Coordinates of C-alpha atoms in Angstrom, one line a residue:
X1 CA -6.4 0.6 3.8
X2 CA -4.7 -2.4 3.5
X3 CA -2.7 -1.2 0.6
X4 CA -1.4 2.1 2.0
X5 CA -0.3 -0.4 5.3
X6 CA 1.3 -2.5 2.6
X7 CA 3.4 1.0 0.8
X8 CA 4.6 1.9 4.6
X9 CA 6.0 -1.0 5.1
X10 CA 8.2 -0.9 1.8
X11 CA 11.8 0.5 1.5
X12 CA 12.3 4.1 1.5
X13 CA 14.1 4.1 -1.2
X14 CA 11.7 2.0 -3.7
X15 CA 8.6 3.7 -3.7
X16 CA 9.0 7.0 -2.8
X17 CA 7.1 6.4 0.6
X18 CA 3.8 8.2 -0.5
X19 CA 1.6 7.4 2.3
X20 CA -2.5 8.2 2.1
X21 CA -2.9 7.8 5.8
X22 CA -0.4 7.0 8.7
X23 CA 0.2 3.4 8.9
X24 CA -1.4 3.7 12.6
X25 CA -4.7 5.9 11.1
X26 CA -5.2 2.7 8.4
X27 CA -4.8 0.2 11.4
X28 CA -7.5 2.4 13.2
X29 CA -9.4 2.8 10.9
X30 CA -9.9 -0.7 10.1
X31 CA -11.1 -1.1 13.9
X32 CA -13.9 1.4 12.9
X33 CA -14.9 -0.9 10.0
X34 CA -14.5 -4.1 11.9
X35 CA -16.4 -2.4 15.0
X36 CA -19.7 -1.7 12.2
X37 CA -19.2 -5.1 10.6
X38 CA -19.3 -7.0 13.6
X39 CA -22.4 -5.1 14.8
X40 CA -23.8 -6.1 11.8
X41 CA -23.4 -10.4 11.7
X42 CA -23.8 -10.7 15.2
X43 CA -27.1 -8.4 15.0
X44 CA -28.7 -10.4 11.5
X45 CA -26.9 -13.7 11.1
X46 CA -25.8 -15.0 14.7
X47 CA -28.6 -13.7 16.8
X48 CA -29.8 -17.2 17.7
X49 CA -29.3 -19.5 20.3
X50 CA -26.2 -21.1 20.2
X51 CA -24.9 -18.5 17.4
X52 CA -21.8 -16.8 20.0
X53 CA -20.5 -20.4 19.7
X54 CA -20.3 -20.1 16.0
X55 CA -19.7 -17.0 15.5
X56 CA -16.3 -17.2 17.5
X57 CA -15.1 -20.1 15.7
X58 CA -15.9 -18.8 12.4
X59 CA -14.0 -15.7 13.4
X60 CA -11.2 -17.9 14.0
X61 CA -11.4 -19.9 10.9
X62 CA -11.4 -16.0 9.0
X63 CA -8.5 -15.3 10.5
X64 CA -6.6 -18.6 10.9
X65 CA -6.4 -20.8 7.8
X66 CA -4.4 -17.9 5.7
X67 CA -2.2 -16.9 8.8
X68 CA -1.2 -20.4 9.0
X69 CA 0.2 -20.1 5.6
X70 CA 1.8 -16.8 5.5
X71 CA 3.4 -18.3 9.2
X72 CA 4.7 -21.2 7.7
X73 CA 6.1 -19.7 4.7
X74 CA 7.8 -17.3 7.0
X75 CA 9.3 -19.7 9.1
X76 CA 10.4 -22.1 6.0
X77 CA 11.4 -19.0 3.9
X78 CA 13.7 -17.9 6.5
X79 CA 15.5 -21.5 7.1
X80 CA 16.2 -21.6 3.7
X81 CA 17.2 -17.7 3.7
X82 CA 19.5 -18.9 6.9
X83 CA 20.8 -22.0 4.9
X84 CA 22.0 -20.4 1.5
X85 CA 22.2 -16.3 2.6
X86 CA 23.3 -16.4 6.2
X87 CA 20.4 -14.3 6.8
X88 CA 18.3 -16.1 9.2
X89 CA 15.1 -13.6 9.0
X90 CA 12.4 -14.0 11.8
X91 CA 14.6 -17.1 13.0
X92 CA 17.1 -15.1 14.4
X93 CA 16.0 -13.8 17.5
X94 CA 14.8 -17.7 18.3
X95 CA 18.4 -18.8 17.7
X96 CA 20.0 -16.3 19.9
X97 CA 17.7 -16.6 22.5
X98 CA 15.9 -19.6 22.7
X99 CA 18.3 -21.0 25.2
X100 CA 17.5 -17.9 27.6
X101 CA 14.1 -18.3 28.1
X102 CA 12.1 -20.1 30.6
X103 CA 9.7 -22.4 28.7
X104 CA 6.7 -20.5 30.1
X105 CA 8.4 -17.7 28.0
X106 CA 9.1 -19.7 25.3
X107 CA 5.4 -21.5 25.3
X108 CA 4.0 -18.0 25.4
X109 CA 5.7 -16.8 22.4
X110 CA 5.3 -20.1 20.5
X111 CA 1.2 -20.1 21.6
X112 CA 0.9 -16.7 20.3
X113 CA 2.6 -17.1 17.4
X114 CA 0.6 -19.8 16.3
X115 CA -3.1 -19.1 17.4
X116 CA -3.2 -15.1 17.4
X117 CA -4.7 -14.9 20.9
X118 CA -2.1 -12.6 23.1
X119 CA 0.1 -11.3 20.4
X120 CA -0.7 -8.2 20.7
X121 CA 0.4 -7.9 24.5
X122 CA 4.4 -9.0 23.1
X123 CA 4.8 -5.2 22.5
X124 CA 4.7 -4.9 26.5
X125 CA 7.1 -6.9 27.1
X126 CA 10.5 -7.9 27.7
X127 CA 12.9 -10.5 28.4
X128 CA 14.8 -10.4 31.6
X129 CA 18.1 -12.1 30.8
X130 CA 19.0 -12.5 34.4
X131 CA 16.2 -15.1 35.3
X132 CA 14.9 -16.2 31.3
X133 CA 10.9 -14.9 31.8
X134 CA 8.7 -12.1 30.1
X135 CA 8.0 -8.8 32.1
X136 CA 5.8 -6.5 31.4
X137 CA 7.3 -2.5 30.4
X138 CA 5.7 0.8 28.7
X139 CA 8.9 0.7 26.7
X140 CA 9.5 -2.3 24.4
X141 CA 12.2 -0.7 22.4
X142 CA 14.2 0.7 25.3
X143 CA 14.9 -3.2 26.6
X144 CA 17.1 -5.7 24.4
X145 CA 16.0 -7.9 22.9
X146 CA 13.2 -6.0 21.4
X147 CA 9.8 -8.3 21.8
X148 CA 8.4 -7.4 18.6
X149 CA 11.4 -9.1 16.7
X150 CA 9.6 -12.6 18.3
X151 CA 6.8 -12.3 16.3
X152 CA 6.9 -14.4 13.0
X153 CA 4.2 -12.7 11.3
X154 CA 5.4 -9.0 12.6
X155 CA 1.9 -6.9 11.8
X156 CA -0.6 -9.8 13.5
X157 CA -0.4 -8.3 16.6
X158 CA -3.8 -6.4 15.6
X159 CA -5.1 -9.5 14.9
X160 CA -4.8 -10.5 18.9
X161 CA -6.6 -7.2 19.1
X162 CA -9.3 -8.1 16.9
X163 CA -9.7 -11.5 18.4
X164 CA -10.2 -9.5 22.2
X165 CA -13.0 -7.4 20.7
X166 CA -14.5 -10.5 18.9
X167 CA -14.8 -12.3 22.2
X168 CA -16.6 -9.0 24.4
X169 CA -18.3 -7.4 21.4
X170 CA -21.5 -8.9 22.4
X171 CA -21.2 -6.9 25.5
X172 CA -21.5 -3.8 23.2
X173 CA -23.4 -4.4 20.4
X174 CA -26.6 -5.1 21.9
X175 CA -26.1 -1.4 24.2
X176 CA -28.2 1.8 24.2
X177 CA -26.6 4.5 22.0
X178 CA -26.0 6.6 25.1
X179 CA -24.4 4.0 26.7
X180 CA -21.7 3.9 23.9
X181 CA -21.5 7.5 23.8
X182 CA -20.4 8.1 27.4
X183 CA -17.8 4.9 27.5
X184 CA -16.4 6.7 24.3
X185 CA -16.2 9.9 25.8
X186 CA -14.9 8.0 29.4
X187 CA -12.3 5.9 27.1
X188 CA -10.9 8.8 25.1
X189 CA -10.9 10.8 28.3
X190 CA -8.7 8.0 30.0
X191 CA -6.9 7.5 27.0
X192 CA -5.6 11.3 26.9
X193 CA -4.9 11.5 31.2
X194 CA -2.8 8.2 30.8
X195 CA -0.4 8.9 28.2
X196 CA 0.1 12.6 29.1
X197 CA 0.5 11.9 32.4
X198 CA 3.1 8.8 32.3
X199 CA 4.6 10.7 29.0
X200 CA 4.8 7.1 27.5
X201 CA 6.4 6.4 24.3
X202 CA 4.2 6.6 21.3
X203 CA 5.4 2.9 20.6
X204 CA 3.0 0.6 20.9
X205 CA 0.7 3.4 23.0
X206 CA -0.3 5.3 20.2
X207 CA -2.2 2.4 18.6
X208 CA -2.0 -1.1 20.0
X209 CA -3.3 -1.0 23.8
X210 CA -7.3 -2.7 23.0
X211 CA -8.5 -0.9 26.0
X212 CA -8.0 2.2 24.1
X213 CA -8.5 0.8 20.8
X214 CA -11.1 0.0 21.8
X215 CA -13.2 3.1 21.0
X216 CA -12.3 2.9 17.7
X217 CA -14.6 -0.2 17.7
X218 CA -16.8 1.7 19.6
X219 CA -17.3 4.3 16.6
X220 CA -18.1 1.4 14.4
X221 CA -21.3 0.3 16.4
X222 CA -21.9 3.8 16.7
X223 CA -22.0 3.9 12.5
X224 CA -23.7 0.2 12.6
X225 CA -26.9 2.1 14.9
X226 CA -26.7 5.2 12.4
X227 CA -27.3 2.3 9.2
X228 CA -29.9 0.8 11.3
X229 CA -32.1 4.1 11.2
X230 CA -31.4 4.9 7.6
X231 CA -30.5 1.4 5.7
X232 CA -34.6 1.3 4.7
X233 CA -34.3 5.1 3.0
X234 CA -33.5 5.6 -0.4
X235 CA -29.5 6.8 -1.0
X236 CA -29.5 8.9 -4.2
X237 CA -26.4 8.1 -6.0
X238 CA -25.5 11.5 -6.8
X239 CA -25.0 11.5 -2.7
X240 CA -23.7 8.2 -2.3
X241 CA -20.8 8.9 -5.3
X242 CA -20.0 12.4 -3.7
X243 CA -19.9 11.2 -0.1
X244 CA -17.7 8.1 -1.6
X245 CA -15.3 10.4 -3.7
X246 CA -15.0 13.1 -1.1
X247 CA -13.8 10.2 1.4
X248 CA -11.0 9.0 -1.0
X249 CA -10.0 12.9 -1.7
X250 CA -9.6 13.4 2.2
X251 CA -7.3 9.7 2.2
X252 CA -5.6 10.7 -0.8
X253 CA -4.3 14.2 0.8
X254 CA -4.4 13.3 4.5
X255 CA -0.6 12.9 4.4
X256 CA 0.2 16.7 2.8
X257 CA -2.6 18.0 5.5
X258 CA -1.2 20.6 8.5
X259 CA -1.8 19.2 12.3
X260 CA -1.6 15.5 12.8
X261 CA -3.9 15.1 15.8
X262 CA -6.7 17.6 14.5
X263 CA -6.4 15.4 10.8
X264 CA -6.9 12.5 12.3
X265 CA -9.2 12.5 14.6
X266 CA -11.3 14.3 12.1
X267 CA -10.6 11.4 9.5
X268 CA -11.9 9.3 11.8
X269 CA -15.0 11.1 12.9
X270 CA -15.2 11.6 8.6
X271 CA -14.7 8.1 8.2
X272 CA -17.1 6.9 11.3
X273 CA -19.8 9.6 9.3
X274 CA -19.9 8.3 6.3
X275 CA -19.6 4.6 6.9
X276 CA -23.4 3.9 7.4
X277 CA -24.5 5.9 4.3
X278 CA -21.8 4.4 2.1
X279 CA -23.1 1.0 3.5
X280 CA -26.9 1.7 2.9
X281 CA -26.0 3.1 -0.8
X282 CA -23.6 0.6 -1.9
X283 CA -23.1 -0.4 -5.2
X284 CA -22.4 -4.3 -5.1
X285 CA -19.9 -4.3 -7.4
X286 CA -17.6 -7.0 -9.1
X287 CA -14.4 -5.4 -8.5
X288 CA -15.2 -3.3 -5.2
X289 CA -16.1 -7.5 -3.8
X290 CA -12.9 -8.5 -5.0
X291 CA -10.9 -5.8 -3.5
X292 CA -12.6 -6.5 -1.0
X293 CA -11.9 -10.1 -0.6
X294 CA -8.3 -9.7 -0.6
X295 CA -7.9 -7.1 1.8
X296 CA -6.9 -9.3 4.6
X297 CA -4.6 -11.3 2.3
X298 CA -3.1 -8.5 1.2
X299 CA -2.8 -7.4 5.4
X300 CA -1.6 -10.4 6.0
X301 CA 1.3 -11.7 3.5
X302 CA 2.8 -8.6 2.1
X303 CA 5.8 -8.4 5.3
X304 CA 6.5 -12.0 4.1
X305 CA 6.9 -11.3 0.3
X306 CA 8.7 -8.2 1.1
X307 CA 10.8 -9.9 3.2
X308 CA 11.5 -12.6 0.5
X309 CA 12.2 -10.1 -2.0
X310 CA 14.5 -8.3 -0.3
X311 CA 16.8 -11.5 0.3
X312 CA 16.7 -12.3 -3.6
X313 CA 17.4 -8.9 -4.5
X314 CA 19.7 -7.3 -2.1
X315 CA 23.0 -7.6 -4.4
X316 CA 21.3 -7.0 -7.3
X317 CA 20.6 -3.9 -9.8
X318 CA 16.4 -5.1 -8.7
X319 CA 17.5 -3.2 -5.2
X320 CA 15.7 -0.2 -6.3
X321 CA 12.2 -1.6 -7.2
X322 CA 11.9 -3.8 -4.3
X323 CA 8.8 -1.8 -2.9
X324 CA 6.8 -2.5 -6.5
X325 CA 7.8 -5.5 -7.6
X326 CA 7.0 -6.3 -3.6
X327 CA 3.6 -4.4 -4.6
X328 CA 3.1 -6.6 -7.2
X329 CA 4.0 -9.8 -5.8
X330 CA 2.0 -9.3 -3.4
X331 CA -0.7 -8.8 -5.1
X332 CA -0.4 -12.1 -6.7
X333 CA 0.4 -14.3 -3.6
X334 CA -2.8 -12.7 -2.3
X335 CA -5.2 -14.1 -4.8
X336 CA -3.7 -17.5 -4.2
X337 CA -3.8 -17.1 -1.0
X338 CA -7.7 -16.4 -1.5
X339 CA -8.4 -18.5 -4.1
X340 CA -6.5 -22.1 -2.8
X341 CA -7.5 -21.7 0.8
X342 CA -9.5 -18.0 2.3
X343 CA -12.5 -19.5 -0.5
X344 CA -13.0 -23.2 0.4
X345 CA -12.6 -22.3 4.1
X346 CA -15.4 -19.8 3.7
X347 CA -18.1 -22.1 2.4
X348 CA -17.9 -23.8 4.8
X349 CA -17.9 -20.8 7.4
X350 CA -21.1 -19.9 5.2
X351 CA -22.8 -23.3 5.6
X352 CA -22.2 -23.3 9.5
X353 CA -23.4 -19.8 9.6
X354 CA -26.6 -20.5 7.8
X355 CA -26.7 -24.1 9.6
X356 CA -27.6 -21.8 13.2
X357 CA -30.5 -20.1 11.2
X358 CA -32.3 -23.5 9.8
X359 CA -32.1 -25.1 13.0
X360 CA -33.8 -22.5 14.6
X361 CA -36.6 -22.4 11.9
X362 CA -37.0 -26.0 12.0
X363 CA -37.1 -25.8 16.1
X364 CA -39.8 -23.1 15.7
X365 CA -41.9 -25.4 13.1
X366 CA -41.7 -28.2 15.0
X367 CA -43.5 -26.5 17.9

């Protein structure tokens, strides 16, 4: 998922553009897996007293320590871009504008670029020039200048949406199947009378707006219940390989398949399917972990090294190859990334994580 995010966002013209899902269908889809994976820690490994607490801040400390680095390289890379290119990158829009804003405007902007939380409400707004302060709008692009261009770290803003469902996904995790069922059907419902009936913009409506994203998190506790009830049965692997190819066939041809809305939604009632019986029969190995692991640093950096690679090579014969020698880059700036700083930081996530769990034990001795 993260990799086909990673091709969309390349030059047209370096990579041929093959897509296996929609950029928005791999953003959704990752809700469904971050719905099922949040069922599961808060359900075995933070189900204690006190465990919400550090559960939250772990989240954080996921999500933080490597956006911090990709957000300072960004604003550095683009100084130095401004310096010796003339091309001031993500700085731009602060040096035209800065001196527009109100400072609540400009403390919003700087907040949320910084710790995550409300960066994904940017795409509602806009900046009145008459007065200096942020409006909301269902149309971002129709007001200049566009919002989006504020954000440093351009695809975080599903990070603010993951953050949102971090903080309430207690309130759903722990609720009867049937429950979940009719607030899907009640979101999805509300979802399709809104934007048919307001005819908004499929920017950012069409993925973006957490109280419709999220049902897509919804499906993932749905999937998490499902693993509960089977995760104890044996998974033949002539199943578990077949279901696991037959859900890379569908990602690999989703893009060549007729009728967006029936291909997606099925993909994501495929993908919602499948998730608890490719969990249950997993096969834990070496380099599935690893791809694993650098999912999010992938997710995270590869606008920055695209970015950078685009500056170096934009008068150059390289011009053409941008989109793999981005893909490359990237690829290499992401194990860094997880080896000098998403690695250290998780020990210790570990150790607070398993700190929760001993306390409890040695609460429950003591008595």
């Amino acid at each position: 998922m993260a990799l086909d995010i990673l091709i969309s966002h390349f030059p047209a013209t370096s990579i041929g553009r093959y897509l296996f899902l929609d950029d928005a269908v791999a953003v959704k889809t990752f809700f469904i897996l971050s719905g099922f994976y949040i069922s599961l820690i808060l359900s075995e490994k933070y189900n204690t007293p006190g465990g919400y607490r550090v559960y939250l801040t772990n989240r954080f400390l996921r999500l933080l320590p490597a956006f911090w680095v990709v957000l300072l390289l960004t604003i550095i890379g683009s100084g130095v871009s401004g310096i010796f290119f003339d091309n001031w990158g993500r700085l731009l829009p602060y040096l035209d504008y800065w001196d527009k804003m109100t400072w609540e405007a400009s403390g919003y902007l700087i907040i949320s670029n910084i710790f995550l939380v409300g960066q994904d409400l940017i795409r509602f707004m806009f900046l009145d020039l008459a007065n200096g302060t942020l409006g909301l709008t269902p149309d971002y692009m129709g007001h200049t200048p566009i919002m989006a261009t504020f954000m440093f770290v351009p695809q975080a803003w599903s990070l603010g949406i993951e953050l949102v469902f971090y903080a309430v996904a207690p309130l759903f995790v722990s609720r009867d199947q049937r429950v979940l069922v009719i607030l899907l059907v009640a979101i999805l419902g509300g979802r399709y009378w809104f934007t048919s009936m307001w005819q908004l913009p499929q920017e950012p409506w069409k993925y973006g707006f957490f109280p419709f994203e999220l049902s897509m998190f919804i499906l993932g506790i749905l999937a998490y219940q499902v693993y509960l009830k089977i995760r104890d049965r044996h998974i033949p692997k002539s199943f578990f390989w077949g279901l696991y190819l037959f859900v890379v066939f569908v990602t690999l041809i989703w893009d060549f398949l007729p009728g967006i809305t029936i291909k997606t939604n099925s993909y994501y009632g495929l993908f919602s399917l499948a998730l608890p019986f490719l969990f249950a029969g997993r096969q834990d190995g070496w380099l599935q972990r690893k791809l694993g692991d650098l999912s999010y640093p992938i997710y995270v950096s590869h606008i920055l090294v695209r970015d950078v690679l685009l500056v170096l090579c934009q008068s150059s014969l390289l011009v053409p190859y941008v989109g793999i020698l981005s893909a490359i880059a990237t690829m290499i700036f992401s194990i860094a990334l997880h080896h000098f700083i998403v690695m250290p930081i998780e020990t210790y996530r570990q150790q607070r994580a398993l700190s929760i769990r001993n306390n409890l034990r040695y609460a429950a001795l003591g008595k």
